[in-house]
Coordinates of N, CA and C in Angstrom, one line a residue:
M1 N 9.2 -14.2 -19.6 CA 9.1 -15.0 -19.9 C 10.0 -14.2 -20.8
S2 N 11.8 -15.4 -21.2 CA 12.8 -14.9 -22.0 C 12.3 -16.4 -22.7
S3 N 12.6 -16.5 -24.1 CA 11.9 -17.3 -24.9 C 14.1 -17.8 -25.3
E4 N 14.6 -16.7 -25.7 CA 15.8 -17.0 -25.4 C 17.2 -17.7 -25.0
E5 N 16.3 -17.4 -23.7 CA 17.1 -18.2 -21.9 C 16.2 -19.7 -22.2
F6 N 14.8 -19.6 -22.7 CA 14.8 -20.7 -21.9 C 14.9 -22.0 -23.5
E7 N 15.2 -21.3 -24.4 CA 16.0 -22.4 -25.4 C 17.4 -22.7 -25.2
K8 N 18.3 -21.7 -24.4 CA 19.4 -21.9 -23.7 C 19.4 -23.3 -22.5
L9 N 18.5 -23.0 -22.0 CA 18.3 -24.4 -21.1 C 17.9 -25.6 -21.1
Q10 N 16.9 -25.1 -22.5 CA 16.6 -26.6 -22.6 C 17.8 -27.2 -23.7
E11 N 19.2 -26.9 -24.4 CA 20.5 -27.1 -25.0 C 21.1 -27.8 -23.9
I12 N 20.9 -27.0 -22.5 CA 21.7 -27.5 -21.7 C 21.1 -29.2 -21.3
Y13 N 20.3 -28.7 -21.0 CA 19.2 -30.3 -21.0 C 20.0 -31.0 -21.1
K14 N 19.7 -30.9 -22.9 CA 19.4 -32.4 -23.9 C 21.0 -32.9 -24.0
S15 N 22.0 -31.6 -23.4 CA 23.0 -32.3 -23.8 C 23.6 -33.2 -22.3
L16 N 23.1 -32.7 -21.8 CA 22.7 -33.0 -20.0 C 22.7 -34.5 -20.0
Y17 N 20.8 -35.1 -21.2 CA 20.5 -36.4 -21.0 C 21.2 -37.1 -22.1
D18 N 21.5 -36.2 -23.1 CA 22.2 -37.1 -23.7 C 23.8 -38.1 -23.3
E19 N 24.4 -36.8 -22.5 CA 25.9 -37.8 -21.6 C 25.0 -39.2 -20.5
L20 N 23.7 -38.7 -19.9 CA 22.5 -39.1 -18.8 C 22.1 -41.1 -19.8
K21 N 21.9 -40.7 -21.0 CA 21.3 -41.9 -21.3 C 22.2 -43.0 -21.7
L22 N 23.9 -42.5 -21.9 CA 24.9 -43.3 -22.3 C 24.9 -44.3 -20.7
M23 N 25.0 -43.8 -20.1 CA 25.8 -44.6 -18.2 C 25.1 -45.8 -18.2
P24 N 24.1 -46.0 -18.4 CA 22.9 -47.0 -18.1 C 24.0 -48.8 -18.5
D25 N 24.3 -48.7 -20.2 CA 25.2 -49.9 -20.4 C 26.3 -49.0 -20.6
R26 N 26.9 -48.5 -20.1 CA 29.0 -48.3 -19.7 C 28.8 -49.2 -18.5
L27 N 27.2 -48.8 -17.4 CA 27.7 -49.5 -16.1 C 27.3 -50.7 -16.1
L28 N 27.2 -51.4 -17.6 CA 26.5 -52.8 -17.5 C 28.3 -53.3 -18.4
K29 N 28.7 -52.6 -18.3 CA 30.4 -53.6 -19.2 C 32.0 -52.8 -18.5
C30 N 31.0 -52.6 -16.7 CA 33.0 -51.9 -16.3 C 31.9 -52.2 -15.0
Q31 N 33.3 -52.7 -13.7 CA 33.1 -53.0 -12.3 C 34.3 -52.8 -12.0
G32 N 33.8 -52.5 -10.4 CA 35.1 -52.2 -9.5 C 34.6 -51.0 -8.8
E33 N 35.9 -50.2 -9.1 CA 36.3 -48.5 -8.7 C 35.1 -47.5 -10.0
E34 N 36.3 -48.6 -11.5 CA 34.9 -47.5 -12.3 C 33.9 -47.3 -12.5
K35 N 33.2 -48.3 -11.8 CA 32.0 -48.9 -11.4 C 30.9 -47.5 -10.9
K36 N 31.8 -47.6 -9.7 CA 30.8 -46.2 -8.4 C 31.4 -45.2 -9.4
R37 N 33.0 -45.2 -9.7 CA 32.9 -43.4 -10.4 C 31.7 -43.1 -11.5
L38 N 31.8 -43.8 -12.1 CA 30.3 -43.6 -13.2 C 28.8 -43.6 -13.0
V39 N 28.4 -44.0 -11.0 CA 27.3 -43.9 -11.1 C 27.4 -42.3 -10.2
R40 N 29.0 -41.9 -9.7 CA 28.7 -40.7 -8.7 C 28.3 -39.6 -10.2
T41 N 29.1 -39.8 -11.0 CA 29.2 -39.0 -12.2 C 27.9 -38.7 -12.5
F42 N 27.4 -40.3 -13.0 CA 25.8 -39.8 -12.9 C 25.1 -39.1 -12.5
D43 N 25.0 -39.7 -10.6 CA 24.1 -38.8 -9.5 C 24.4 -37.4 -10.2
E44 N 25.8 -37.3 -10.6 CA 26.1 -35.3 -10.7 C 25.0 -34.6 -11.5
R45 N 25.5 -35.5 -13.5 CA 24.7 -35.1 -14.0 C 23.3 -35.1 -13.7
H46 N 22.8 -36.1 -13.2 CA 21.6 -36.1 -13.3 C 21.0 -35.3 -11.8
G47 N 21.4 -34.8 -10.6 CA 21.0 -33.2 -10.4 C 21.2 -31.6 -11.1
E48 N 22.2 -31.8 -12.1 CA 22.2 -31.1 -12.8 C 20.9 -30.8 -13.9
A49 N 20.8 -32.1 -14.2 CA 19.6 -31.9 -15.3 C 17.8 -31.0 -14.4
V50 N 17.9 -32.1 -13.1 CA 17.0 -32.0 -12.8 C 16.8 -30.3 -12.0
E51 N 18.3 -29.7 -11.3 CA 18.7 -28.1 -12.0 C 17.6 -27.3 -13.0
V52 N 18.4 -27.7 -13.8 CA 17.6 -26.9 -15.2 C 16.5 -27.1 -15.3
L53 N 15.6 -28.6 -15.3 CA 14.5 -28.2 -15.5 C 13.7 -27.6 -14.8
Q54 N 14.3 -27.4 -13.4 CA 13.8 -26.3 -12.2 C 13.3 -25.0 -12.8
A55 N 15.4 -24.5 -13.3 CA 15.2 -22.7 -14.5 C 14.1 -23.2 -15.0
M56 N 14.2 -24.4 -16.6 CA 12.7 -24.3 -17.9 C 11.6 -23.9 -16.5
E57 N 10.6 -24.7 -15.6 CA 9.8 -23.9 -14.8 C 10.2 -23.2 -14.3
Q58 N 10.9 -22.5 -13.7 CA 10.9 -20.9 -13.4 C 10.6 -20.0 -14.9
E59 N 11.4 -20.0 -15.6 CA 11.1 -19.6 -16.6 C 9.9 -19.0 -17.8
L60 N 8.9 -20.3 -17.3 CA 8.0 -20.4 -17.8 C 6.9 -19.4 -17.1
I61 N 7.1 -19.0 -15.6 CA 6.1 -18.1 -15.0 C 5.8 -16.9 -16.2
G62 N 4.6 -16.7 -16.1 CA 4.5 -15.0 -17.1 C 4.2 -15.5 -18.0
A63 N 4.3 -16.7 -18.7 CA 4.1 -17.1 -20.7 C 2.3 -16.8 -20.5
P64 N 2.3 -16.9 -21.5 CA 0.5 -17.3 -22.3 C 0.7 -18.6 -22.0
S65 N -0.8 -18.6 -21.3 CA -1.1 -20.1 -20.7 C -1.0 -20.8 -22.0
S66 N -1.2 -20.9 -23.5 CA -1.6 -22.2 -24.6 C 0.0 -22.4 -24.6
Y67 N 1.2 -21.0 -24.6 CA 2.4 -21.6 -24.8 C 3.4 -22.3 -22.8
R68 N 2.4 -22.2 -22.3 CA 2.6 -23.3 -21.0 C 1.9 -24.2 -20.5
N69 N 1.3 -24.6 -21.8 CA 0.3 -25.5 -21.6 C 1.1 -27.1 -22.1
T70 N 1.2 -26.5 -23.2 CA 2.0 -27.0 -24.3 C 4.2 -27.4 -23.3
I71 N 4.8 -26.6 -22.7 CA 5.6 -26.9 -22.6 C 5.2 -28.0 -21.2
S72 N 5.0 -27.4 -20.1 CA 4.8 -27.9 -19.2 C 4.9 -29.4 -19.7
T73 N 3.9 -30.0 -20.5 CA 4.0 -31.2 -20.4 C 5.0 -32.0 -21.1
K74 N 6.1 -30.9 -22.2 CA 6.6 -31.4 -22.5 C 8.1 -31.5 -21.0
L75 N 8.3 -30.5 -20.5 CA 8.8 -31.2 -19.0 C 8.6 -32.1 -17.7
R76 N 7.1 -32.8 -18.1 CA 7.0 -33.6 -17.9 C 7.4 -34.8 -18.6
L77 N 7.7 -35.0 -19.3 CA 8.4 -35.7 -20.3 C 9.1 -36.1 -20.2
Y78 N 10.1 -34.9 -19.8 CA 11.6 -34.8 -19.5 C 11.9 -35.0 -18.7
R79 N 11.1 -35.3 -17.0 CA 11.1 -35.8 -15.9 C 11.2 -37.0 -16.1
R80 N 10.0 -37.6 -16.7 CA 9.9 -39.1 -16.6 C 11.0 -39.8 -17.1
D81 N 11.5 -39.2 -18.0 CA 13.2 -40.2 -19.0 C 14.5 -40.2 -18.2
L82 N 14.5 -39.0 -17.0 CA 15.3 -38.8 -16.1 C 14.6 -39.5 -15.2
G83 N 13.5 -40.4 -14.7 CA 13.0 -40.9 -14.1 C 13.5 -42.1 -14.2
K84 N 13.1 -42.6 -15.3 CA 13.9 -44.1 -16.1 C 14.4 -44.7 -16.3
L85 N 15.6 -43.1 -16.5 CA 17.1 -43.9 -16.1 C 17.3 -43.9 -15.2
Q86 N 17.0 -43.0 -13.6 CA 17.8 -43.4 -12.5 C 17.7 -45.2 -12.2
R87 N 16.0 -45.2 -12.4 CA 15.8 -46.6 -12.4 C 16.5 -47.5 -12.7
E88 N 17.0 -47.4 -14.2 CA 18.2 -48.3 -15.2 C 19.0 -48.6 -14.1
V89 N 20.0 -47.4 -13.7 CA 21.2 -47.3 -13.0 C 20.8 -48.0 -11.7
K90 N 20.0 -47.8 -10.8 CA 19.7 -48.2 -9.2 C 19.4 -49.6 -9.8
S91 N 18.7 -50.1 -10.8 CA 18.6 -51.4 -11.0 C 19.8 -52.9 -11.1
S92 N 20.5 -51.9 -11.9 CA 22.4 -52.2 -12.6 C 22.9 -53.1 -10.7
D93 N 24.0 -54.3 -10.8 CA 24.2 -55.0 -10.6 C 25.5 -54.2 -10.4
L94 N 25.8 -53.7 -8.8 CA 26.9 -53.1 -8.4 C 28.0 -54.0 -7.6
S95 N 27.3 -54.8 -7.6 CA 28.5 -55.7 -6.8 C 28.5 -56.9 -7.5
S96 N 27.7 -57.0 -9.1 CA 27.8 -59.2 -9.4 C 29.1 -59.4 -10.4
S97 N 29.6 -60.5 -9.7 CA 30.6 -60.9 -9.9 C 31.0 -61.3 -11.0
S98 N 29.7 -61.7 -12.0 CA 29.8 -62.3 -13.2 C 30.3 -61.3 -14.5
S99 N 30.3 -60.1 -13.6 CA 30.2 -59.0 -14.7 C 32.1 -59.3 -15.7
T100 N 32.0 -59.2 -16.8 CA 33.5 -59.2 -17.4 C 33.8 -58.6 -17.6
R101 N 35.0 -58.5 -17.0 CA 36.1 -56.6 -17.3 C 35.7 -56.3 -19.1
P102 N 35.1 -55.0 -19.2 CA 35.7 -54.4 -21.1 C 36.4 -55.3 -21.8
A103 N 36.4 -55.5 -23.2 CA 37.5 -55.8 -23.6 C 37.9 -54.6 -24.6
E104 N 39.1 -54.8 -25.1 CA 40.6 -53.8 -24.7 C 39.7 -52.9 -25.7
G105 N 39.0 -53.2 -26.9 CA 38.7 -52.2 -28.2 C 37.5 -51.1 -27.0
A106 N 37.5 -52.0 -26.3 CA 36.1 -51.4 -25.3 C 37.1 -49.8 -24.8
Y107 N 37.5 -50.4 -24.2 CA 38.3 -48.8 -23.7 C 38.3 -47.8 -24.8
G108 N 38.4 -48.2 -26.3 CA 38.4 -47.0 -26.8 C 37.0 -45.9 -27.0
V109 N 36.4 -47.4 -26.7 CA 34.8 -46.7 -27.0 C 34.8 -45.5 -25.7
Y110 N 35.0 -46.0 -24.6 CA 35.3 -45.5 -23.6 C 35.5 -44.1 -23.1
S111 N 36.7 -44.2 -23.9 CA 38.2 -43.4 -24.7 C 36.8 -41.5 -25.4
S112 N 36.7 -42.1 -26.6 CA 35.5 -41.4 -27.0 C 34.6 -41.1 -26.4
Q113 N 34.0 -41.9 -25.8 CA 33.3 -41.5 -24.6 C 33.0 -40.6 -23.6
N114 N 34.6 -40.3 -23.6 CA 34.8 -39.9 -22.2 C 35.4 -38.3 -22.8
E115 N 35.7 -38.1 -23.9 CA 36.1 -37.2 -24.7 C 34.2 -36.1 -25.6
H116 N 33.7 -37.1 -25.5 CA 32.8 -36.5 -25.8 C 32.3 -35.6 -24.4
S117 N 32.1 -36.0 -23.4 CA 30.8 -36.1 -21.9 C 31.9 -34.5 -22.1
T118 N 33.7 -34.7 -22.2 CA 34.3 -33.5 -22.0 C 33.3 -31.6 -22.6
Q119 N 34.2 -32.9 -23.7 CA 33.1 -31.4 -24.7 C 32.2 -30.8 -24.0
L120 N 30.9 -31.9 -24.5 CA 29.4 -32.0 -23.5 C 29.7 -30.5 -22.0
Q121 N 30.5 -31.0 -21.6 CA 30.7 -30.5 -20.1 C 31.0 -28.6 -20.5
S122 N 31.8 -28.8 -20.9 CA 32.7 -28.0 -21.4 C 31.4 -26.6 -22.2
Q123 N 30.7 -27.2 -23.5 CA 29.6 -26.8 -23.9 C 29.1 -25.6 -22.7
R124 N 28.0 -27.4 -22.3 CA 27.5 -26.7 -20.8 C 28.1 -25.7 -19.9
T125 N 28.9 -25.5 -19.9 CA 29.6 -24.3 -18.6 C 29.0 -22.9 -19.4
L126 N 29.9 -23.3 -20.5 CA 29.9 -21.7 -21.6 C 27.9 -21.7 -21.3
L127 N 27.1 -22.5 -21.6 CA 25.9 -22.8 -21.5 C 25.4 -21.4 -20.2
L128 N 25.6 -22.5 -19.5 CA 25.1 -21.4 -17.8 C 25.8 -19.8 -17.3
Q129 N 27.0 -19.6 -17.8 CA 28.1 -18.6 -17.8 C 27.2 -17.3 -18.7
G130 N 27.0 -18.1 -20.1 CA 26.1 -16.8 -20.9 C 24.9 -16.7 -19.9
H131 N 24.0 -17.9 -19.9 CA 22.5 -17.6 -18.9 C 23.1 -16.5 -17.6
E132 N 24.0 -17.3 -17.0 CA 24.1 -15.9 -15.7 C 24.4 -14.8 -16.8
H133 N 24.8 -14.1 -17.2 CA 25.4 -13.6 -17.7 C 23.7 -12.6 -18.1
L134 N 23.6 -13.2 -18.5 CA 21.9 -12.7 -19.5 C 21.3 -12.7 -17.6
N135 N 21.1 -13.2 -16.8 CA 20.4 -12.9 -16.1 C 21.0 -11.6 -15.0
N136 N 22.4 -11.3 -14.8 CA 22.3 -10.4 -14.7 C 22.5 -9.5 -15.3
A137 N 22.3 -8.9 -16.9 CA 22.3 -7.7 -17.5 C 21.0 -7.8 -17.1
S138 N 19.4 -8.4 -17.2 CA 18.3 -8.4 -16.8 C 17.9 -7.9 -16.0
Q139 N 18.7 -8.3 -14.6 CA 18.7 -7.8 -13.6 C 18.5 -6.6 -13.4
S140 N 20.1 -5.9 -14.1 CA 20.5 -4.6 -14.7 C 19.8 -3.3 -15.2
I141 N 19.2 -4.9 -16.2 CA 18.2 -3.5 -17.4 C 16.8 -3.1 -15.7
E142 N 16.2 -3.9 -15.7 CA 15.4 -3.6 -14.1 C 15.7 -2.8 -13.2
R143 N 16.8 -3.4 -12.6 CA 17.2 -2.3 -11.7 C 17.7 -0.8 -12.5
S144 N 18.1 -0.7 -14.0 CA 18.0 0.8 -14.2 C 16.4 1.7 -15.2
Q145 N 15.3 0.5 -15.4 CA 14.1 1.1 -15.6 C 14.0 1.5 -14.9
R146 N 14.1 0.9 -13.2 CA 13.2 1.5 -11.4 C 13.6 2.9 -11.9
I147 N 14.5 3.2 -11.6 CA 15.5 3.7 -11.5 C 14.7 5.1 -12.3
A148 N 14.7 4.9 -14.1 CA 14.3 5.9 -15.3 C 13.0 6.2 -14.8
A149 N 11.9 5.1 -13.9 CA 10.8 4.8 -13.5 C 10.8 5.8 -12.5
E150 N 11.3 5.9 -11.2 CA 11.6 6.8 -9.8 C 12.1 8.7 -10.8
T151 N 13.0 8.4 -11.3 CA 13.1 9.7 -11.8 C 12.7 10.7 -12.9
D152 N 11.3 9.6 -13.6 CA 10.3 10.4 -13.7 C 8.8 11.0 -12.8
Q153 N 9.2 10.1 -12.3 CA 8.1 10.2 -11.2 C 8.6 11.6 -10.6
I154 N 9.6 12.1 -9.9 CA 10.4 13.0 -9.3 C 10.5 13.7 -10.2
G155 N 10.7 14.2 -11.4 CA 10.2 15.1 -12.6 C 9.1 14.9 -12.6
V156 N 8.3 15.0 -12.4 CA 6.6 14.8 -13.0 C 6.2 15.9 -11.9
D157 N 6.4 15.3 -11.3 CA 6.1 15.5 -8.8 C 6.7 17.1 -9.2
I158 N 7.8 17.3 -9.7 CA 8.3 18.7 -9.9 C 7.8 19.5 -10.9
I159 N 7.6 19.0 -11.6 CA 7.0 19.8 -12.8 C 5.6 20.7 -11.7
E160 N 5.0 19.5 -11.6 CA 3.5 19.5 -11.3 C 3.5 20.8 -10.1
E161 N 4.4 20.8 -8.9 CA 4.9 21.3 -7.8 C 5.2 22.6 -8.0
L162 N 6.0 23.2 -9.6 CA 6.6 24.4 -9.8 C 5.6 25.0 -10.6
G163 N 4.2 23.9 -11.4 CA 2.8 24.6 -12.0 C 2.2 25.3 -10.6
D164 N 1.9 24.3 -9.5 CA 1.4 25.0 -8.3 C 1.7 26.6 -7.9
Q165 N 3.3 26.9 -8.0 CA 3.8 28.4 -7.4 C 3.9 28.7 -8.8
R166 N 3.9 28.5 -9.4 CA 3.4 29.7 -10.9 C 1.9 29.8 -10.9
E167 N 1.1 29.3 -10.2 CA -0.5 29.6 -9.9 C -0.4 30.8 -9.1
Q168 N 0.0 30.5 -7.8 CA 0.0 31.3 -6.9 C 0.8 32.8 -6.9
L169 N 2.3 32.4 -8.1 CA 2.7 33.7 -8.0 C 1.3 34.7 -8.9
D170 N 1.1 33.7 -10.2 CA 0.3 35.0 -10.9 C -1.4 35.0 -10.2
R171 N -1.4 34.5 -9.0 CA -2.4 35.0 -8.5 C -1.9 35.9 -7.4
T172 N -0.8 36.0 -6.7 CA 0.2 37.0 -6.5 C -0.1 38.3 -7.2
R173 N 0.5 37.6 -8.2 CA 0.2 39.4 -9.7 C -1.3 40.6 -9.5
D174 N -1.4 39.2 -9.7 CA -3.1 39.8 -10.2 C -4.2 40.7 -8.8
R175 N -3.3 40.6 -7.8 CA -4.0 40.5 -6.6 C -3.1 42.2 -6.3
L176 N -1.8 41.8 -6.7 CA -0.7 44.1 -6.8 C -0.8 44.5 -7.6
V177 N -1.6 44.2 -8.8 CA -2.5 45.0 -9.6 C -3.6 45.4 -9.7
N178 N -4.3 45.0 -8.6 CA -5.6 45.3 -8.2 C -5.3 46.0 -7.4
T179 N -4.1 46.0 -6.2 CA -3.2 47.3 -5.3 C -3.3 48.1 -6.1
G180 N -2.4 48.6 -6.3 CA -1.9 49.7 -7.3 C -2.9 50.0 -8.0
E181 N -4.1 49.4 -8.5 CA -4.7 49.8 -9.5 C -6.0 51.0 -8.2
N182 N -5.6 49.9 -7.1 CA -7.1 50.2 -6.3 C -6.3 52.3 -5.5
L183 N -4.4 51.6 -5.6 CA -3.6 53.0 -5.0 C -3.6 53.4 -5.9
S184 N -4.1 53.9 -7.1 CA -3.8 55.1 -8.2 C -5.1 55.9 -8.0
R185 N -6.9 54.7 -8.0 CA -7.9 55.7 -7.6 C -8.1 56.6 -6.7
S186 N -7.1 56.1 -5.3 CA -7.4 56.4 -3.6 C -6.3 58.1 -4.3
R187 N -5.7 57.8 -5.1 CA -4.5 58.8 -5.3 C -5.7 59.8 -6.2
K188 N -6.4 59.7 -6.7 CA -6.4 60.4 -7.6 C -8.0 61.3 -7.2
I189 N -8.3 60.0 -6.3 CA -9.3 60.9 -5.4 C -8.9 62.0 -4.2
L190 N -7.4 62.0 -4.0 CA -7.0 62.0 -3.0 C -7.2 63.7 -3.2
R191 N -6.1 63.7 -4.9 CA -6.0 65.0 -5.1 C -6.9 66.2 -5.9
A192 N -8.4 64.9 -6.1 CA -10.1 65.7 -6.3 C -9.6 65.9 -5.1
M193 N -10.0 66.0 -4.2 CA -10.5 66.3 -2.2 C -9.5 67.4 -2.2
S194 N -8.2 67.7 -2.4 CA -7.1 68.8 -2.3 C -7.5 69.9 -2.7
R195 N -7.7 69.6 -4.0 CA -8.6 71.1 -5.1 C -9.9 71.1 -4.8
R196 N -10.2 70.5 -4.7 CA -11.9 71.1 -3.9 C -11.7 71.8 -2.6
L197 N -10.7 71.0 -1.6 CA -10.1 72.0 -0.3 C -9.6 73.5 -1.0
M198 N -9.3 73.6 -1.6 CA -7.5 74.5 -1.9 C -9.4 75.4 -2.8
T199 N -9.7 75.4 -3.4 CA -11.2 76.4 -4.2 C -12.1 76.3 -3.0
N200 N -11.8 75.5 -2.1 CA -13.2 76.6 -0.6 C -12.6 77.5 -0.1
K201 N -11.3 77.0 0.1 CA -10.7 77.9 1.0 C -10.4 79.1 0.6
L202 N -10.1 79.0 -0.7 CA -9.4 80.4 -1.9 C -11.2 81.2 -1.7
M203 N -13.1 80.8 -2.2 CA -13.7 81.0 -1.5 C -14.5 81.5 -0.6
L204 N -13.5 81.1 0.1 CA -14.3 81.5 2.0 C -12.9 82.7 1.5
S205 N -11.9 83.4 1.6 CA -11.2 84.1 1.7 C -11.8 85.3 1.4
V206 N -12.2 84.8 0.1 CA -12.7 86.0 -1.1 C -14.1 87.0 -0.9
I207 N -14.8 85.4 0.2 CA -15.6 86.1 0.5 C -15.5 87.5 1.8
T208 N -14.9 86.1 2.7 CA -14.5 87.1 4.0 C -14.0 88.5 3.8
L209 N -13.4 88.3 2.3 CA -12.6 90.2 2.1 C -13.4 90.6 1.8
M210 N -14.9 90.2 1.0 CA -15.8 90.9 0.6 C -16.0 91.4 2.2
E211 N -16.8 90.9 2.6 CA -17.6 91.1 3.8 C -16.8 92.5 5.0
L212 N -15.6 91.7 5.4 CA -14.5 93.2 5.5 C -14.8 94.2 5.1
A213 N -15.0 94.6 2.8 CA -14.7 95.5 2.8 C -16.2 96.8 3.2
I214 N -17.2 95.8 2.4 CA -18.1 95.9 2.6 C -18.3 96.5 4.7
L215 N -18.5 96.0 5.4 CA -18.8 96.2 6.6 C -17.7 97.8 7.1
G216 N -16.5 97.8 6.2 CA -15.6 99.2 6.7 C -16.7 100.7 5.5
A217 N -17.0 100.3 4.5 CA -17.2 100.9 3.9 C -18.8 102.0 4.4
V218 N -19.2 100.4 5.0 CA -20.9 101.2 6.2 C -20.3 102.0 7.5
V219 N -20.0 101.4 7.9 CA -18.6 102.4 9.1 C -18.3 103.7 8.6
Y220 N -17.6 103.7 7.0 CA -16.9 105.2 7.0 C -17.9 105.7 6.5
L221 N -19.8 105.5 5.9 CA -20.0 105.8 5.8 C -21.3 106.9 6.5
K222 N -21.0 106.2 7.9 CA -22.4 106.2 9.2 C -21.8 107.2 10.3
F223 N -19.9 107.0 10.5 CA -19.8 107.7 11.1 C -18.8 108.8 10.9
F224 N -17.4 108.7 9.2 CA -17.1 109.9 9.2 C -17.6 110.3 7.6
R225 N -18.3 110.3 7.2 CA -18.9 111.3 6.7 C -19.9 111.9 7.0
K226 N -19.3 112.9 7.1 CA -21.1 113.6 7.2 C -21.4 114.7 6.1

């Protein structure tokens, strides 16, 4: 609930009610077409006042219960006053032939009242326009807040996804490091085995040569030396 908007609506209602409460007395002093026109004007202003009260009730939604109860009582009194004015207007005798025409001085009073009514209407129009602008601005702010919240959520999701990808990359890097260490150990083992193999081949060659030399010496001593 916006207290500023509620106060503006309340000002609009008060201006409408100030205009409406003058009409029952004016109806008693006029007749004919002027009286019908005044009744139509009353009906229009009465409908606007009812709409303003409905807007005020909508503004109460979401207000604290203690404040809402107080204002609800005030709105019921407003509705009661409007109903009283409406009954007074309906009870006026629109077809009364005994009604006298207003005196010449009364037209000056009516002119002043009409001027005051015009000023009130202008103020009410400006207040309604301001209320509409505030509603549009509030809706724009709400849309911006929703977009910002959605953007924040998207950013959080992206950060979480990037965090997961980073963990996967870290695990992959660790596996690659372990694989590299295993390959290094394997290369060392292969080099050691290669050196042992070469050593074994060399020793085998030396032993073979020694055996051949001994065999040759035995043959020489046995068959050629006498």
